[in-house]
Coordinates of C-alpha atoms in Angstrom, one line a residue:
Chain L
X1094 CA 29.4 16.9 31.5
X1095 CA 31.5 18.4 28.9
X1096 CA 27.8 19.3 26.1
X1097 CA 26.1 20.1 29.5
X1098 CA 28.8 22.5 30.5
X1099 CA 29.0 24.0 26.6
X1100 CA 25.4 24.4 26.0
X1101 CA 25.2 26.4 29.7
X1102 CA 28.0 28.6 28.5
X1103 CA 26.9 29.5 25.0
X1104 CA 23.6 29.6 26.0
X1105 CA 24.2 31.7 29.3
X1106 CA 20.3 32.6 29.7
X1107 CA 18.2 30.4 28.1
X1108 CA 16.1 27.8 30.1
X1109 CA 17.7 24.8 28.9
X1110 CA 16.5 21.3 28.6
X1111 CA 18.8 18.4 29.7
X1112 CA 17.7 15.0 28.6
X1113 CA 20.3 11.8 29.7
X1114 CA 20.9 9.6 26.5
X1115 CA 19.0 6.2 27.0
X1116 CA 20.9 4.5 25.1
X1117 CA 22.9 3.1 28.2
X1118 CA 20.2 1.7 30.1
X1119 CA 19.8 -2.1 29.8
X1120 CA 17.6 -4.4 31.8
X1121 CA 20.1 -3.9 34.7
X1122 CA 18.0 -1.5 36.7
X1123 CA 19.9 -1.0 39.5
X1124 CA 23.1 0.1 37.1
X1125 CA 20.0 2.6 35.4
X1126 CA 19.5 4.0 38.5
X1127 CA 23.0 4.5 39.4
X1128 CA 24.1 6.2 35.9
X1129 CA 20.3 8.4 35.8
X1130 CA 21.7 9.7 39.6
X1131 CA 24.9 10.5 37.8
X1132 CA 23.1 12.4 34.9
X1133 CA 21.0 14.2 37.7
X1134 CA 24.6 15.7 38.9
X1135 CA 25.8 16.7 36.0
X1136 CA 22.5 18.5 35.0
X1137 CA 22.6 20.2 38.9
X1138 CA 26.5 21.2 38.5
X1139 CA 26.1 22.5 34.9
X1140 CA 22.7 24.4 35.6
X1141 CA 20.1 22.9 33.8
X1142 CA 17.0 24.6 34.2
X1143 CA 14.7 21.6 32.8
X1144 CA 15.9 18.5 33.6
X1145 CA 14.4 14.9 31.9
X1146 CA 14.7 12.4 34.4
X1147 CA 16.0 8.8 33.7
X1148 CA 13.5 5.8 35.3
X1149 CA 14.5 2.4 36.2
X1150 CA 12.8 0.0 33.7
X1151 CA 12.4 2.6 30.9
X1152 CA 14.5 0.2 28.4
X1153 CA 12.1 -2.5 29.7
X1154 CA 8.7 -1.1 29.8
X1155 CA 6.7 2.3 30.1
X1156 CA 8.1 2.5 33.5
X1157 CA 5.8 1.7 36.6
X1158 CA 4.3 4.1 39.0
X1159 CA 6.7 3.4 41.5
X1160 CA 9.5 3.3 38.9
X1161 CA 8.5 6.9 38.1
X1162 CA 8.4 7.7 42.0
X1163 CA 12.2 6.6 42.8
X1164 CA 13.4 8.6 39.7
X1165 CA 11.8 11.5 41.2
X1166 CA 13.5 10.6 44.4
X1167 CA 16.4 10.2 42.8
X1168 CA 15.9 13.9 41.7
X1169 CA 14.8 15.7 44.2
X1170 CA 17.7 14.2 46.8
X1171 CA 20.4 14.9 44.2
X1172 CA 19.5 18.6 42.9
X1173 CA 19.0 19.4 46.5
X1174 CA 21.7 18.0 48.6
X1175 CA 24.1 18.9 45.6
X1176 CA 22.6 22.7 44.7
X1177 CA 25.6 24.5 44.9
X1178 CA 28.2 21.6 44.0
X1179 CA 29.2 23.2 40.8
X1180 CA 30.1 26.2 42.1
X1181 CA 32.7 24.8 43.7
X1182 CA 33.9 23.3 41.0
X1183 CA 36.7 24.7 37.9
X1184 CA 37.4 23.0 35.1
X1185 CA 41.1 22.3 34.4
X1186 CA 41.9 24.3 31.3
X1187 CA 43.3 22.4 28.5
X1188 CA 41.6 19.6 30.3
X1189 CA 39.3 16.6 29.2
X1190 CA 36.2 18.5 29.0
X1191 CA 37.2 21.3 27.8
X1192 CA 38.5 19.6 24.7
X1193 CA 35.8 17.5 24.6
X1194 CA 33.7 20.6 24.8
X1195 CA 35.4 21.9 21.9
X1196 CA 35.5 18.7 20.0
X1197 CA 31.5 19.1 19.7
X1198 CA 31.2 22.5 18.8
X1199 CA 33.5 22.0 16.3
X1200 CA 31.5 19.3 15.0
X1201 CA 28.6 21.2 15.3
X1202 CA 29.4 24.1 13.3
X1203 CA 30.4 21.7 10.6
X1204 CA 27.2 20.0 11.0
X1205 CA 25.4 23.7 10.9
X1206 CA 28.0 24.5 7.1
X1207 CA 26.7 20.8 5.7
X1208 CA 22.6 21.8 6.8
X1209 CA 23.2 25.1 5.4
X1210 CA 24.6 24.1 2.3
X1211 CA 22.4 21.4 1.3
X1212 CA 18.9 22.9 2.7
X1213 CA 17.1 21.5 5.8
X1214 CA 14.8 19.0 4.3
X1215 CA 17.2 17.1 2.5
X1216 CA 19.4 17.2 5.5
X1217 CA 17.0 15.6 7.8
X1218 CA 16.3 13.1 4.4
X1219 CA 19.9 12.4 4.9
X1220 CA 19.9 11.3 8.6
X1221 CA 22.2 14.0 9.2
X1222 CA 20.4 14.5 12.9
X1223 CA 20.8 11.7 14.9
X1224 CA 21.1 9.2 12.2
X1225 CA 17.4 9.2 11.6
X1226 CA 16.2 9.7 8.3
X1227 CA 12.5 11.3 7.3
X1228 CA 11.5 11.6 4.0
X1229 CA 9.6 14.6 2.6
X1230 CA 6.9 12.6 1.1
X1231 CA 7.1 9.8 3.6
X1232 CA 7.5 9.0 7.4
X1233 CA 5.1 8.2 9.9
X1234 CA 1.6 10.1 9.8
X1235 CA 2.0 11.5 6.6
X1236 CA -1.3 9.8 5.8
X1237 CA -2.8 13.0 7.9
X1238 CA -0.4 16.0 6.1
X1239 CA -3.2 17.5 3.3
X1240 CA -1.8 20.6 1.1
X1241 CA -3.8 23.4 2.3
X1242 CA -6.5 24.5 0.3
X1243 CA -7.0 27.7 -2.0
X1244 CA -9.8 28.6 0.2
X1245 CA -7.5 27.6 3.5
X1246 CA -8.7 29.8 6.9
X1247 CA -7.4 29.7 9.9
X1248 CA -8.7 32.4 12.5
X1249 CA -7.1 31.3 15.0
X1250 CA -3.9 31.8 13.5
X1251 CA -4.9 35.5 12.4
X1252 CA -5.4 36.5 16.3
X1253 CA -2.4 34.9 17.3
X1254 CA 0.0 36.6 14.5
X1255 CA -2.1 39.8 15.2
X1256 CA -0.5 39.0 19.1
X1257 CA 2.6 38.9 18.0
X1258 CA 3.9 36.3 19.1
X1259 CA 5.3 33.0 18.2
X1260 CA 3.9 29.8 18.0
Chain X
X976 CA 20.1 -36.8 36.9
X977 CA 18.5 -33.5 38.2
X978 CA 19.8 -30.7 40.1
X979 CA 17.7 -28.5 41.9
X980 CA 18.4 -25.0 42.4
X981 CA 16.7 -22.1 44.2
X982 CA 17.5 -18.7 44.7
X983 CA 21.1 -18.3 46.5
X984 CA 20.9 -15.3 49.2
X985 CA 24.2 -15.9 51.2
X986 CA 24.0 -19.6 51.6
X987 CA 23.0 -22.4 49.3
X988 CA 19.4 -23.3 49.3
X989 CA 18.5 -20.5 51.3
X990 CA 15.8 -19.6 48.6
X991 CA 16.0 -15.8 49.1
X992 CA 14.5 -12.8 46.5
X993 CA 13.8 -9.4 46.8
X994 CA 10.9 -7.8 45.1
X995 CA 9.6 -4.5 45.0
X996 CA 5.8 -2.9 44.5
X997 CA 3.4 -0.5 44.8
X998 CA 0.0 -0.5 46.0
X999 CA -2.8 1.9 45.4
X1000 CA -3.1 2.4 49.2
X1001 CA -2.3 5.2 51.5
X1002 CA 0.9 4.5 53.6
X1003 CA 0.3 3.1 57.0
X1004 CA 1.1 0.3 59.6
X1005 CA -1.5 -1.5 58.0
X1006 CA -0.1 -1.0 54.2
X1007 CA 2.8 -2.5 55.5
X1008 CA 1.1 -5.3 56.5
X1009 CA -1.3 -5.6 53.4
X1010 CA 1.9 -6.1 51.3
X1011 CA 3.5 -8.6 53.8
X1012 CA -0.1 -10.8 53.8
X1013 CA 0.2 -10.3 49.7
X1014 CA 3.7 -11.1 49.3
X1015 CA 2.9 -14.4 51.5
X1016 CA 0.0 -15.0 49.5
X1017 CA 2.7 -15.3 46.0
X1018 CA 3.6 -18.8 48.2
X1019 CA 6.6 -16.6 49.8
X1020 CA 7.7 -17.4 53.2
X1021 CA 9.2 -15.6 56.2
X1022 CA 8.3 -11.9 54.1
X1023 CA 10.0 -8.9 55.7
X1024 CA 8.8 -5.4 54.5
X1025 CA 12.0 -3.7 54.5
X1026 CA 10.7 -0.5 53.1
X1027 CA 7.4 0.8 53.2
X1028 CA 6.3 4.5 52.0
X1029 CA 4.0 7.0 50.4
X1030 CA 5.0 7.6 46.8
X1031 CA 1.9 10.0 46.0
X1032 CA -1.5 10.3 47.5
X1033 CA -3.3 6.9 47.7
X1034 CA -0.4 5.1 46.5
X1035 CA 2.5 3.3 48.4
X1036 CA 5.8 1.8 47.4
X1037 CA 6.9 -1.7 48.7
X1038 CA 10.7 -3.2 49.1
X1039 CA 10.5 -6.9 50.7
X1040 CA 13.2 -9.8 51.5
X1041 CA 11.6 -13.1 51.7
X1042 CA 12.4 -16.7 50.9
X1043 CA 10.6 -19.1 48.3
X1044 CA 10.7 -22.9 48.6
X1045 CA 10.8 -23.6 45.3
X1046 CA 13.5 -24.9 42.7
X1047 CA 14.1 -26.1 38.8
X1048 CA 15.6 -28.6 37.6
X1049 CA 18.4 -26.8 35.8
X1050 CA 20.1 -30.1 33.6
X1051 CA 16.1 -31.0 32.3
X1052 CA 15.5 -27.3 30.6
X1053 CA 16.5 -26.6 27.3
X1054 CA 16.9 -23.3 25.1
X1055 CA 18.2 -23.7 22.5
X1056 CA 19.9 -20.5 21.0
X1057 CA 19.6 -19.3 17.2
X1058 CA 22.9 -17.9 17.6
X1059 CA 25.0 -21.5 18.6
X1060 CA 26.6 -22.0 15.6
X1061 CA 28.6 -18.3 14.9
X1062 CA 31.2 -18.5 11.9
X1063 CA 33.6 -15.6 11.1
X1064 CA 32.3 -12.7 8.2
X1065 CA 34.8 -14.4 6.0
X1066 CA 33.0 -17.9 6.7
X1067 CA 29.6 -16.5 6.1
X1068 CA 30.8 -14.9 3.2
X1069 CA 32.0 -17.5 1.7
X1070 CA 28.9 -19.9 2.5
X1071 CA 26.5 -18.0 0.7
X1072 CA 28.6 -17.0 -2.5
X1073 CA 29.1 -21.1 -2.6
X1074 CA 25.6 -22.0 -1.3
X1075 CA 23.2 -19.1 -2.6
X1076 CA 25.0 -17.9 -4.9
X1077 CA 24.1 -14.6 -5.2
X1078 CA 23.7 -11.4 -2.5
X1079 CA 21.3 -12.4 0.3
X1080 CA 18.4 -9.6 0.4
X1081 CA 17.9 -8.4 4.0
X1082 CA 15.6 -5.7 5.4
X1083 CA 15.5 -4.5 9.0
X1084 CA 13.4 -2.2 11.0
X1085 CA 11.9 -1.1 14.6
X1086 CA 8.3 -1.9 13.7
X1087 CA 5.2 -0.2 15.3
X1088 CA 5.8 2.9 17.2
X1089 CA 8.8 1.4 18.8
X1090 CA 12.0 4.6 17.8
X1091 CA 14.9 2.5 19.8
X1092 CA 16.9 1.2 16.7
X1093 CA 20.2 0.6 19.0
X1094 CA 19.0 -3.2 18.8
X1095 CA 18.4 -3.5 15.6
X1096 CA 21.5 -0.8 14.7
X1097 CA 23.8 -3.1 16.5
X1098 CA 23.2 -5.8 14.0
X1099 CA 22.5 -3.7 10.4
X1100 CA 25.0 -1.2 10.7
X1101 CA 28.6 -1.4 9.5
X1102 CA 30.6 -0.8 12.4
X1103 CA 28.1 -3.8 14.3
X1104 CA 28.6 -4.3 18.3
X1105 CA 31.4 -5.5 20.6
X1106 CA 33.8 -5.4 17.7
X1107 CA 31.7 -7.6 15.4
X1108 CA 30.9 -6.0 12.0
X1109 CA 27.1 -5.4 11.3
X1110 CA 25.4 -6.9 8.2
X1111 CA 25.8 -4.2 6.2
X1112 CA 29.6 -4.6 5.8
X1113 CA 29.3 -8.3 4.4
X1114 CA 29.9 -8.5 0.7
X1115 CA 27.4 -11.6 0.2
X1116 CA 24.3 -9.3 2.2
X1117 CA 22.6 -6.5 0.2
X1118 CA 21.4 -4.9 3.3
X1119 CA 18.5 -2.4 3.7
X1120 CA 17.4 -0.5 7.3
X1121 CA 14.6 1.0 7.3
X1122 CA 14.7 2.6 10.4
X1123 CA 12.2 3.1 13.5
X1124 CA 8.7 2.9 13.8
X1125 CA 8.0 1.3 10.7
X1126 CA 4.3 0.1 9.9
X1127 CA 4.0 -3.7 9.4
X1128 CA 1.9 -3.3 6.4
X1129 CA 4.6 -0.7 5.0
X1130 CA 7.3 -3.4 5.6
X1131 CA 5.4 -6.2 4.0
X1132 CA 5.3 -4.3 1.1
X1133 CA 8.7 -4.0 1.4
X1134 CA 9.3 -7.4 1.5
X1135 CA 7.1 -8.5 -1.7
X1136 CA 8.7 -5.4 -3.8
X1137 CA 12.3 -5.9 -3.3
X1138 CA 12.1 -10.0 -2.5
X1139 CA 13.5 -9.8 0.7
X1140 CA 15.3 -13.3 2.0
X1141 CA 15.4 -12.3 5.4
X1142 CA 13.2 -9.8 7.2
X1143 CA 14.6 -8.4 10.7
X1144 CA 12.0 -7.7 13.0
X1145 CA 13.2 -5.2 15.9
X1146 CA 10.9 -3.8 19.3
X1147 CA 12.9 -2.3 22.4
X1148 CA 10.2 -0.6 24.3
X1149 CA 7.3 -2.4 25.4
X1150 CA 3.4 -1.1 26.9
X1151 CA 1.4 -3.8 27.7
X1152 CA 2.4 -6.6 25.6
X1153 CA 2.4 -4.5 22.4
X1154 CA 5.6 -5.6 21.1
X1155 CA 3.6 -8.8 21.1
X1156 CA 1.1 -7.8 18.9
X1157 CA 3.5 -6.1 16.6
X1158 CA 5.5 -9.5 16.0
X1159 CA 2.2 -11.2 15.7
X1160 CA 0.6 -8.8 13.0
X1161 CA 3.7 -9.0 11.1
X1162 CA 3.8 -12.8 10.8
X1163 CA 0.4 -13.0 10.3
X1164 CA 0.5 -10.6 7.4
X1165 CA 3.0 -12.3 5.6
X1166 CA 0.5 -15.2 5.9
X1167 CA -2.1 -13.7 5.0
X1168 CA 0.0 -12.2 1.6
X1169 CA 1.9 -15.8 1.2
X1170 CA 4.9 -15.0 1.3
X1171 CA 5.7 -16.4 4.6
X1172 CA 8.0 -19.0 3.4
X1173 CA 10.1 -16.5 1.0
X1174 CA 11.4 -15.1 3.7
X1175 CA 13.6 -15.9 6.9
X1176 CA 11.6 -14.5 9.6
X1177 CA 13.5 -13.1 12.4
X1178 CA 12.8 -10.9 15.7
X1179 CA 15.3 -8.9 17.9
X1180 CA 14.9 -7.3 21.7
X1181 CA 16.1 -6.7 24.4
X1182 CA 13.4 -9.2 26.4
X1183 CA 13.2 -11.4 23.2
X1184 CA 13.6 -15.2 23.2
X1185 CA 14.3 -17.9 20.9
X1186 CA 11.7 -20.1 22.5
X1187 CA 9.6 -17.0 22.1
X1188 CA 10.3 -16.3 19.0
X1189 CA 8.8 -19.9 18.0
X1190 CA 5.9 -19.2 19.5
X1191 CA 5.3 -16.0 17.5
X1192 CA 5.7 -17.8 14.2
X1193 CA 9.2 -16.5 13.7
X1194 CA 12.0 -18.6 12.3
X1195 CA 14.1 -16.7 15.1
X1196 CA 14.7 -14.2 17.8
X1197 CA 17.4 -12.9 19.1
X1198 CA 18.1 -11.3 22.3
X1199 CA 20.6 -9.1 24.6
X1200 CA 24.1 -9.5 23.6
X1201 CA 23.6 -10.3 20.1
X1202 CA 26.5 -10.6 17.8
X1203 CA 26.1 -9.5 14.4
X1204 CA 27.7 -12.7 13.0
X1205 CA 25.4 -14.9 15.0
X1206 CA 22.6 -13.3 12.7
X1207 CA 24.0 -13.4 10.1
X1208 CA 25.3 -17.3 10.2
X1209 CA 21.8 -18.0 11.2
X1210 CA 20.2 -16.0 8.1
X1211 CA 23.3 -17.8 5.8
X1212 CA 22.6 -21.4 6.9
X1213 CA 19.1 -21.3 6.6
X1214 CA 18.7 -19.6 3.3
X1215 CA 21.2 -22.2 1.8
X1216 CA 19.5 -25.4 3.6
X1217 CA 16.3 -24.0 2.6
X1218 CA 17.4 -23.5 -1.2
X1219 CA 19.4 -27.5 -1.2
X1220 CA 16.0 -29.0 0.1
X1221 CA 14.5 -26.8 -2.9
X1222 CA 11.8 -25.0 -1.0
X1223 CA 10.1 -22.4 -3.0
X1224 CA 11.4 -19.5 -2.8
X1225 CA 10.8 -15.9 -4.6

């Protein structure tokens, strides 16, 4: 609730994405499907325009078509019955998630100073996002990453810079 | 002696289970009954389709109560766990700088295109799981993670470069059996390299099994719950036994 809330206030306009951690999902899919209808109110009361929905047996399995249809379900009958739920709602100042809140953008302006200072690749070599570390000269696929020739041409990518816009 | 059990709905023996389904039918009357006939058809008895609906066009989603005669012998089956015999860090520790004698090499990763490395971060990482330390703060384990969806040919080579003792195998996420051909390549590459029997083979998920395990080829397999130490006992006592019966080792 509380990096929902933040990234909705910073980010006042943008068409956020809101994906639930998995990490809590076990082979109890009843408790999923409890905590993914949880996640689907937070992401309704803290305006989320994109909104990755949790599935019963996605710890398990690449989830089932009818796994897939009661997480829709799920979905629909939360961001509908509880639309306007967050307006109703104000956070306590000096509260719990308010701190919380700015517990993590504290954090992530530090992260942001430690990236900056030591350079992006060697940041993401140091696991510095999400504990996952990538190589520069390793990782999965790099079997298909080929320096680009002398003679390199891409039209497609002429018209689209001509368009001006980005990729 | 045996003792029978069967599924316990609100009274003993009353053999009753839910399942749920979908079938690539259109909802109607007759869907309902399609999946009644099919659940009786599983050997099910007195099947009631407590929910029946369209979940998209042609397909239709299934919720039934219904009660199965069968039952197991719970006091004949056995399964036996890797993890039985859990000693402290200290004790494990202590075993292998007496036993071994020197660091135990271990390497762990989420092979194939599996990126869910809370399983196998539980066990590799310092701070562990539940308040048990990961292998990685034990003085007497050199401990290497190599992260998620590692090839099994990239981790063999692993294995034969740094002489790994004990290779953690890891899979979370499953799509039609292919965590089972993922433990089954990497066993049958370190076969197929010979170095099978340098190395304590084990596997870790969520759905994995020691009994299962055994049946891949693996020396053992761990599953939900998992303590740190209970992998790391297991890794200890085996290395040592293996190196007092003076199996060949790197």
């Amino acid at each position: 609730m509380a990096q929902a809330q933040l990234a909705r206030e910073i980010f006042p306009d943008a068409p956020l994405k809101y994906m639930p951690p998995t990490k809590h999902m076990t082979g109890d899919i009843f408790k999923g499907h409890l905590i993914d209808a949880m996640f689907n109110l937070t992401s309704v009361m803290t305006g989320q325009n994109i909104h990755l929905c949790g599935m019963p047996t996605e710890a398990i399995h690449t989830p089932f078509l009818g796994d897939r249809a009661l997480s829709l379900e799920n979905a629909r009958y939360i961001m509908s019955t509880a639309r306007h739920f967050g307006d109703e709602i104000a956070l306590r100042p000096g509260g719990i998630i308010e701190r919380r809140a700015h517990d993590v953008l504290a954090s992530c302006e530090a992260l942001l100073d430690r990236v900056a200072a030591m350079g992006l690749m060697a940041a993401i070599e140091a696991a510095l996002f999400a504990d996952v570390s990538r190589a520069p000269g390793g990782g999965r696929g790099f079997e298909g990453v080929f320096e680009r020739a002398a003679d390199y041409w891409n039209p497609f990518e002429e018209r689209r810079l001509a368009l001006g816009r980005p990729g | 002696m045996t003792k029978l059990v069967g599924p316990f709905g609100d009274t003993r023996d009353d053999g009753k289970v839910q399942l749920s389904f979908t079938l690539p039918v259109d909802w109607s009357e007759a869907a309902d009954e399609a999946a009644r006939q099919l659940a009786g058809k599983m050997g099910f008895r007195d099947v009631q389709v407590v929910e029946g609906r369209p979940i998209a066009s042609g397909f239709s989603f299934f919720v039934i109560y219904a009660t199965t005669t069968q039952a197991v012998d719970v006091d004949g089956i056995v399964a036996p766990s890797a993890g039985a015999h859990a000693m402290s860090m200290e004790e494990i520790d202590a075993l292998v700088h007496e036993r071994v004698g020197r660091k135990i090499r271990v390497a762990g990763a989420c092979i194939g295109t599996d990126a869910h490395t809370v399983g196998i971060d539980a066990i590799l990482n310092m701070k562990g799981y539940k308040g048990d330390y990961g292998l990685e703060r034990y003085h007497e384990f050199e401990t290497h993670n190599l992260g998620s969806q590692v090839a099994v040919e990239e981790l063999v080579r692993f294995t034969k470069e740094r002489r790994i003792d004990a290779l953690l195998a890891s899979q979370a996420v499953t799509q039609k059996g292919s965590d089972i051909t993922n433990f089954t390549a990497l066993s049958e590459l370190l076969e197929a390299e010979n170095v099978r029997d340098n190395v304590v083979l084990i596997c870790g998920g969520p759905r994995m099994t020691n009994l299962l395990a055994g049946e891949l080829g693996y020396d053992a397999g761990f599953g939900r719950g998992t303590l740190p130490s209970q992998v790391a006992s297991f890794i200890a006592v085996t290395l040592a036994e293996r190196l007092r019966q003076g199996r060949p080792h790197w």
